PDB file of C-alpha atoms in Angstrom:
ATOM      1  CA  TRP A   1     114.258  91.794  70.670  1.00 71.00           C
ATOM      2  CA  LEU A   2     115.086  93.406  67.335  1.00 77.00           C
ATOM      3  CA  PHE A   3     117.781  90.824  66.592  1.00 81.00           C
ATOM      4  CA  VAL A   4     115.459  87.900  67.347  1.00 80.00           C
ATOM      5  CA  ALA A   5     112.654  89.535  65.362  1.00 78.00           C
ATOM      6  CA  TYR A   6     114.972  90.018  62.390  1.00 82.00           C
ATOM      7  CA  LEU A   7     116.120  86.382  62.527  1.00 77.00           C
ATOM      8  CA  ARG A   8     112.526  85.106  62.745  1.00 79.00           C
ATOM      9  CA  TRP A   9     111.635  87.185  59.682  1.00 77.00           C
ATOM     10  CA  GLU A  10     114.822  86.246  57.792  1.00 83.00           C
ATOM     11  CA  LEU A  11     114.224  82.531  58.412  1.00 82.00           C
ATOM     12  CA  ARG A  12     110.655  83.016  57.234  1.00 81.00           C
ATOM     13  CA  ALA A  13     109.401  81.517  60.497  1.00 82.00           C
ATOM     14  CA  HIS A  14     106.884  84.358  60.982  1.00 79.00           C
ATOM     15  CA  TRP A  15     105.189  87.022  58.919  1.00 81.00           C
ATOM     16  CA  PHE A  16     106.431  90.586  59.435  1.00 81.00           C
ATOM     17  CA  SER A  17     103.013  91.612  60.766  1.00 84.00           C
ATOM     18  CA  ASP A  18     103.220  88.804  63.378  1.00 83.00           C
ATOM     19  CA  ILE A  19     106.591  90.099  64.564  1.00 83.00           C
ATOM     20  CA  VAL A  20     105.304  93.666  64.878  1.00 86.00           C
ATOM     21  CA  ALA A  21     102.175  92.507  66.693  1.00 86.00           C
ATOM     22  CA  GLY A  22     104.279  90.389  69.056  1.00 85.00           C
ATOM     23  CA  GLY A  23     106.480  93.381  69.840  1.00 86.00           C
ATOM     24  CA  LEU A  24     103.480  95.577  70.544  1.00 88.00           C
ATOM     25  CA  LEU A  25     101.919  92.890  72.720  1.00 89.00           C
ATOM     26  CA  GLY A  26     105.180  92.557  74.657  1.00 87.00           C
ATOM     27  CA  CYS A  27     105.307  96.327  75.250  1.00 86.00           C
ATOM     28  CA  ALA A  28     101.685  96.332  76.406  1.00 89.00           C
ATOM     29  CA  VAL A  29     102.268  93.447  78.833  1.00 90.00           C
ATOM     30  CA  ALA A  30     105.423  95.101  80.213  1.00 87.00           C
ATOM     31  CA  GLY A  31     103.638  98.431  80.647  1.00 84.00           C
ATOM     32  CA  LEU A  32     100.653  96.831  82.339  1.00 86.00           C
ATOM     33  CA  SER A  33     102.942  94.863  84.650  1.00 86.00           C
ATOM     34  CA  LEU A  34     104.806  98.022  85.652  1.00 82.00           C
ATOM     35  CA  ALA A  35     101.542  99.881  86.231  1.00 81.00           C
ATOM     36  CA  LEU A  36     100.066  97.083  88.358  1.00 83.00           C
ATOM     37  CA  ALA A  37     103.279  96.812  90.382  1.00 81.00           C
ATOM     38  CA  GLY A  38     103.232 100.564  91.012  1.00 74.00           C
ATOM     39  CA  VAL A  39     106.688 101.114  89.543  1.00 72.00           C
ATOM     40  CA  PRO A  40     107.185 104.834  88.860  1.00 66.00           C
ATOM     41  CA  VAL A  41     108.188 105.579  85.297  1.00 64.00           C
ATOM     42  CA  VAL A  42     110.073 108.655  84.078  1.00 62.00           C
ATOM     43  CA  ARG A  43     107.552 111.160  82.792  1.00 58.00           C
ATOM     44  CA  LEU A  44     108.204 112.763  79.433  1.00 55.00           C
ATOM     45  CA  LEU A  45     105.839 115.667  80.054  1.00 53.00           C
ATOM     46  CA  PRO A  46     104.621 117.297  83.276  1.00 53.00           C
ATOM     47  CA  THR A  47     101.310 115.829  84.335  1.00 52.00           C
ATOM     48  CA  GLY A  48     100.363 118.096  87.225  1.00 50.00           C
ATOM     49  CA  ARG A  49      97.228 120.168  87.151  1.00 47.00           C
ATOM     50  CA  ARG A  50      97.581 123.898  87.351  1.00 48.00           C
ATOM     51  CA  GLY A  51      95.782 125.536  90.199  1.00 46.00           C
ATOM     52  CA  GLY A  52      93.887 128.789  90.010  1.00 46.00           C
ATOM     53  CA  ARG A  53      96.583 130.629  91.941  1.00 50.00           C
ATOM     54  CA  ARG A  54      99.020 132.620  89.812  1.00 47.00           C
ATOM     55  CA  ARG A  55     102.652 131.819  90.402  1.00 47.00           C
ATOM     56  CA  PRO A  56     105.822 133.588  89.349  1.00 49.00           C
ATOM     57  CA  ALA A  57     107.717 132.294  86.324  1.00 56.00           C
ATOM     58  CA  GLU A  58     109.960 130.097  88.492  1.00 72.00           C
ATOM     59  CA  PRO A  59     108.141 129.293  91.728  1.00 84.00           C
ATOM     60  CA  ARG A  60     109.994 128.524  94.930  1.00 88.00           C
ATOM     61  CA  MET A  61     109.487 125.521  97.141  1.00 92.00           C
ATOM     62  CA  VAL A  62     110.571 124.482 100.617  1.00 94.00           C
ATOM     63  CA  VAL A  63     110.697 120.848 101.675  1.00 94.00           C
ATOM     64  CA  VAL A  64     110.380 120.228 105.408  1.00 93.00           C
ATOM     65  CA  LEU A  65     111.525 116.688 106.042  1.00 91.00           C
ATOM     66  CA  ASN A  66     111.992 114.349 108.941  1.00 89.00           C
ATOM     67  CA  PRO A  67     115.330 112.661 108.102  1.00 88.00           C
ATOM     68  CA  MET A  68     114.599 109.745 110.428  1.00 88.00           C
ATOM     69  CA  LYS A  69     111.620 108.676 108.285  1.00 85.00           C
ATOM     70  CA  ILE A  70     113.374 108.698 104.898  1.00 86.00           C
ATOM     71  CA  PRO A  71     115.175 105.420 104.138  1.00 83.00           C
ATOM     72  CA  ASP A  72     117.411 106.799 101.345  1.00 86.00           C
ATOM     73  CA  PRO A  73     117.741 110.609 101.548  1.00 86.00           C
ATOM     74  CA  VAL A  74     119.933 110.882  98.435  1.00 89.00           C
ATOM     75  CA  VAL A  75     117.381 109.157  96.197  1.00 89.00           C
ATOM     76  CA  PHE A  76     114.532 111.069  97.840  1.00 89.00           C
ATOM     77  CA  ARG A  77     116.167 114.472  97.220  1.00 91.00           C
ATOM     78  CA  ARG A  78     117.085 113.546  93.659  1.00 91.00           C
ATOM     79  CA  HIS A  79     113.498 112.491  92.959  1.00 91.00           C
ATOM     80  CA  VAL A  80     112.014 115.724  94.345  1.00 91.00           C
ATOM     81  CA  ARG A  81     114.588 117.900  92.527  1.00 91.00           C
ATOM     82  CA  GLY A  82     113.846 116.063  89.272  1.00 89.00           C
ATOM     83  CA  GLU A  83     110.113 116.660  89.603  1.00 89.00           C
ATOM     84  CA  CYS A  84     110.749 120.340  90.347  1.00 89.00           C
ATOM     85  CA  ALA A  85     112.975 120.704  87.296  1.00 88.00           C
ATOM     86  CA  GLN A  86     110.433 118.991  85.036  1.00 88.00           C
ATOM     87  CA  ARG A  87     107.717 121.374  86.173  1.00 87.00           C
ATOM     88  CA  GLY A  88     109.763 124.571  85.947  1.00 87.00           C
ATOM     89  CA  TRP A  89     110.278 125.116  89.681  1.00 88.00           C
ATOM     90  CA  HIS A  90     113.473 126.264  91.382  1.00 87.00           C
ATOM     91  CA  SER A  91     115.442 123.613  93.205  1.00 90.00           C
ATOM     92  CA  PRO A  92     113.791 123.350  96.628  1.00 93.00           C
ATOM     93  CA  ALA A  93     115.198 124.552  99.910  1.00 93.00           C
ATOM     94  CA  TRP A  94     115.603 121.684 102.387  1.00 93.00           C
ATOM     95  CA  LEU A  95     114.724 122.153 106.059  1.00 92.00           C
ATOM     96  CA  GLU A  96     115.161 119.174 108.376  1.00 91.00           C
ATOM     97  CA  THR A  97     113.397 118.521 111.650  1.00 90.00           C
ATOM     98  CA  ASP A  98     115.272 117.319 114.708  1.00 87.00           C
ATOM     99  CA  ALA A  99     114.552 115.004 117.627  1.00 83.00           C
ATOM    100  CA  ASP A 100     113.506 117.884 119.935  1.00 86.00           C
ATOM    101  CA  ASP A 101     111.077 119.483 117.473  1.00 85.00           C
ATOM    102  CA  ALA A 102     108.630 117.642 115.209  1.00 84.00           C
ATOM    103  CA  GLY A 103     108.734 120.370 112.580  1.00 87.00           C
ATOM    104  CA  ALA A 104     107.387 123.618 114.023  1.00 90.00           C
ATOM    105  CA  ALA A 105     110.786 125.392 113.953  1.00 92.00           C
ATOM    106  CA  ALA A 106     111.446 124.257 110.390  1.00 91.00           C
ATOM    107  CA  ALA A 107     107.949 125.412 109.391  1.00 90.00           C
ATOM    108  CA  ARG A 108     108.601 128.871 110.892  1.00 92.00           C
ATOM    109  CA  ARG A 109     111.831 129.085 108.863  1.00 92.00           C
ATOM    110  CA  ALA A 110     109.889 128.013 105.775  1.00 91.00           C
ATOM    111  CA  LEU A 111     107.238 130.659 106.464  1.00 91.00           C
ATOM    112  CA  ARG A 112     109.913 133.396 106.546  1.00 91.00           C
ATOM    113  CA  ARG A 113     111.084 132.347 103.058  1.00 90.00           C
ATOM    114  CA  ARG A 114     107.573 132.944 101.597  1.00 91.00           C
ATOM    115  CA  PRO A 115     107.643 129.956  99.204  1.00 92.00           C
ATOM    116  CA  ASP A 116     104.932 129.152  96.700  1.00 92.00           C
ATOM    117  CA  LEU A 117     104.624 125.604  98.063  1.00 93.00           C
ATOM    118  CA  VAL A 118     105.757 123.741 101.173  1.00 94.00           C
ATOM    119  CA  LEU A 119     106.169 119.988 100.926  1.00 93.00           C
ATOM    120  CA  VAL A 120     106.150 118.055 104.179  1.00 93.00           C
ATOM    121  CA  ALA A 121     107.966 114.721 104.086  1.00 91.00           C
ATOM    122  CA  GLY A 122     107.411 112.768 107.255  1.00 87.00           C
ATOM    123  CA  GLY A 123     104.893 110.989 109.385  1.00 86.00           C
ATOM    124  CA  ASP A 124     101.693 112.249 110.939  1.00 86.00           C
ATOM    125  CA  GLY A 125     103.482 114.170 113.706  1.00 87.00           C
ATOM    126  CA  THR A 126     105.668 116.116 111.278  1.00 89.00           C
ATOM    127  CA  VAL A 127     102.726 116.951 109.028  1.00 89.00           C
ATOM    128  CA  ARG A 128     100.617 118.044 111.992  1.00 89.00           C
ATOM    129  CA  ALA A 129     103.383 120.301 113.397  1.00 91.00           C
ATOM    130  CA  VAL A 130     104.088 121.981 110.053  1.00 92.00           C
ATOM    131  CA  CYS A 131     100.421 122.508 109.219  1.00 91.00           C
ATOM    132  CA  ALA A 132      99.808 124.049 112.645  1.00 92.00           C
ATOM    133  CA  VAL A 133     102.432 126.727 111.923  1.00 93.00           C
ATOM    134  CA  LEU A 134     101.356 127.343 108.311  1.00 92.00           C
ATOM    135  CA  ALA A 135      97.634 127.490 109.119  1.00 92.00           C
ATOM    136  CA  GLY A 136      96.222 130.858 108.158  1.00 89.00           C
ATOM    137  CA  SER A 137      98.972 131.638 105.663  1.00 90.00           C
ATOM    138  CA  ASP A 138      98.309 131.586 101.940  1.00 89.00           C
ATOM    139  CA  ILE A 139     101.057 129.007 101.369  1.00 92.00           C
ATOM    140  CA  PRO A 140      99.767 125.645 100.112  1.00 93.00           C
ATOM    141  CA  VAL A 141     101.083 122.482 101.753  1.00 93.00           C
ATOM    142  CA  GLY A 142     101.744 119.198 100.002  1.00 92.00           C
ATOM    143  CA  ILE A 143     102.152 115.958 101.921  1.00 92.00           C
ATOM    144  CA  LEU A 144     104.754 113.352 101.034  1.00 91.00           C
ATOM    145  CA  PRO A 145     103.944 110.425 103.339  1.00 86.00           C
ATOM    146  CA  VAL A 146     107.211 108.736 104.292  1.00 85.00           C
ATOM    147  CA  GLY A 147     106.366 107.774 107.876  1.00 69.00           C
ATOM    148  CA  THR A 148     105.287 104.416 109.187  1.00 67.00           C
ATOM    149  CA  GLY A 149     101.562 104.852 109.811  1.00 64.00           C
ATOM    150  CA  ASN A 150     100.615 107.697 107.474  1.00 78.00           C
ATOM    151  CA  LEU A 151      97.069 107.671 108.827  1.00 83.00           C
ATOM    152  CA  LEU A 152      96.565 111.341 108.006  1.00 83.00           C
ATOM    153  CA  ALA A 153      97.679 110.843 104.409  1.00 84.00           C
ATOM    154  CA  ARG A 154      95.403 107.825 104.041  1.00 84.00           C
ATOM    155  CA  ASN A 155      92.428 109.734 105.454  1.00 86.00           C
ATOM    156  CA  LEU A 156      93.070 112.692 103.135  1.00 87.00           C
ATOM    157  CA  GLY A 157      93.433 110.431 100.096  1.00 88.00           C
ATOM    158  CA  VAL A 158      97.093 111.302  99.521  1.00 88.00           C
ATOM    159  CA  PRO A 159      98.786 108.490  97.577  1.00 88.00           C
ATOM    160  CA  LEU A 160     101.422 106.582  99.545  1.00 86.00           C
ATOM    161  CA  ASP A 161     103.692 106.260  96.492  1.00 86.00           C
ATOM    162  CA  LEU A 162     106.227 109.111  96.349  1.00 85.00           C
ATOM    163  CA  ALA A 163     105.784 109.832  92.627  1.00 87.00           C
ATOM    164  CA  ASP A 164     101.992 109.906  92.931  1.00 89.00           C
ATOM    165  CA  ALA A 165     102.144 112.039  96.084  1.00 89.00           C
ATOM    166  CA  LEU A 166     104.429 114.541  94.303  1.00 90.00           C
ATOM    167  CA  ASP A 167     102.045 114.653  91.371  1.00 89.00           C
ATOM    168  CA  THR A 168      99.167 115.343  93.760  1.00 89.00           C
ATOM    169  CA  ALA A 169     101.140 118.042  95.573  1.00 89.00           C
ATOM    170  CA  PHE A 170     101.971 119.882  92.361  1.00 87.00           C
TER     171      PHE A 170
END
């Protein structure tokens, strides 16, 4: 873009102000297109709201996930770790569910770790099993809807996009 803009100015085909305005218009159209398409963009600053609960300097998190529901586990883990790092959280502990248990055993292991936040990545069954174990504790639960139906997430107003759901959870 800069090379073409320079050539247009050098050939006196456009005024410099026209070139700058065209560049700004192009950036605005690209940004609007990305926003409308729901493409997550790398955040420069943390955007999460701080809750009223006081947390230690580096809070701990546990992610209970159903590996059968996550299409690309490597990208998923990298995304969650990146969000944690941006917000000053320790790298999360990962607890996976298995075919025999929807998430209750993993939730009990998470409860023993006493994290500051538990993220549940799975469908409605995984979320329901984890929340049943954590009910009554003072540990907040965030939902990352990666299942097929995600009816619970839809009814609670949790965004279905991973980046937006992480932002909501934090």
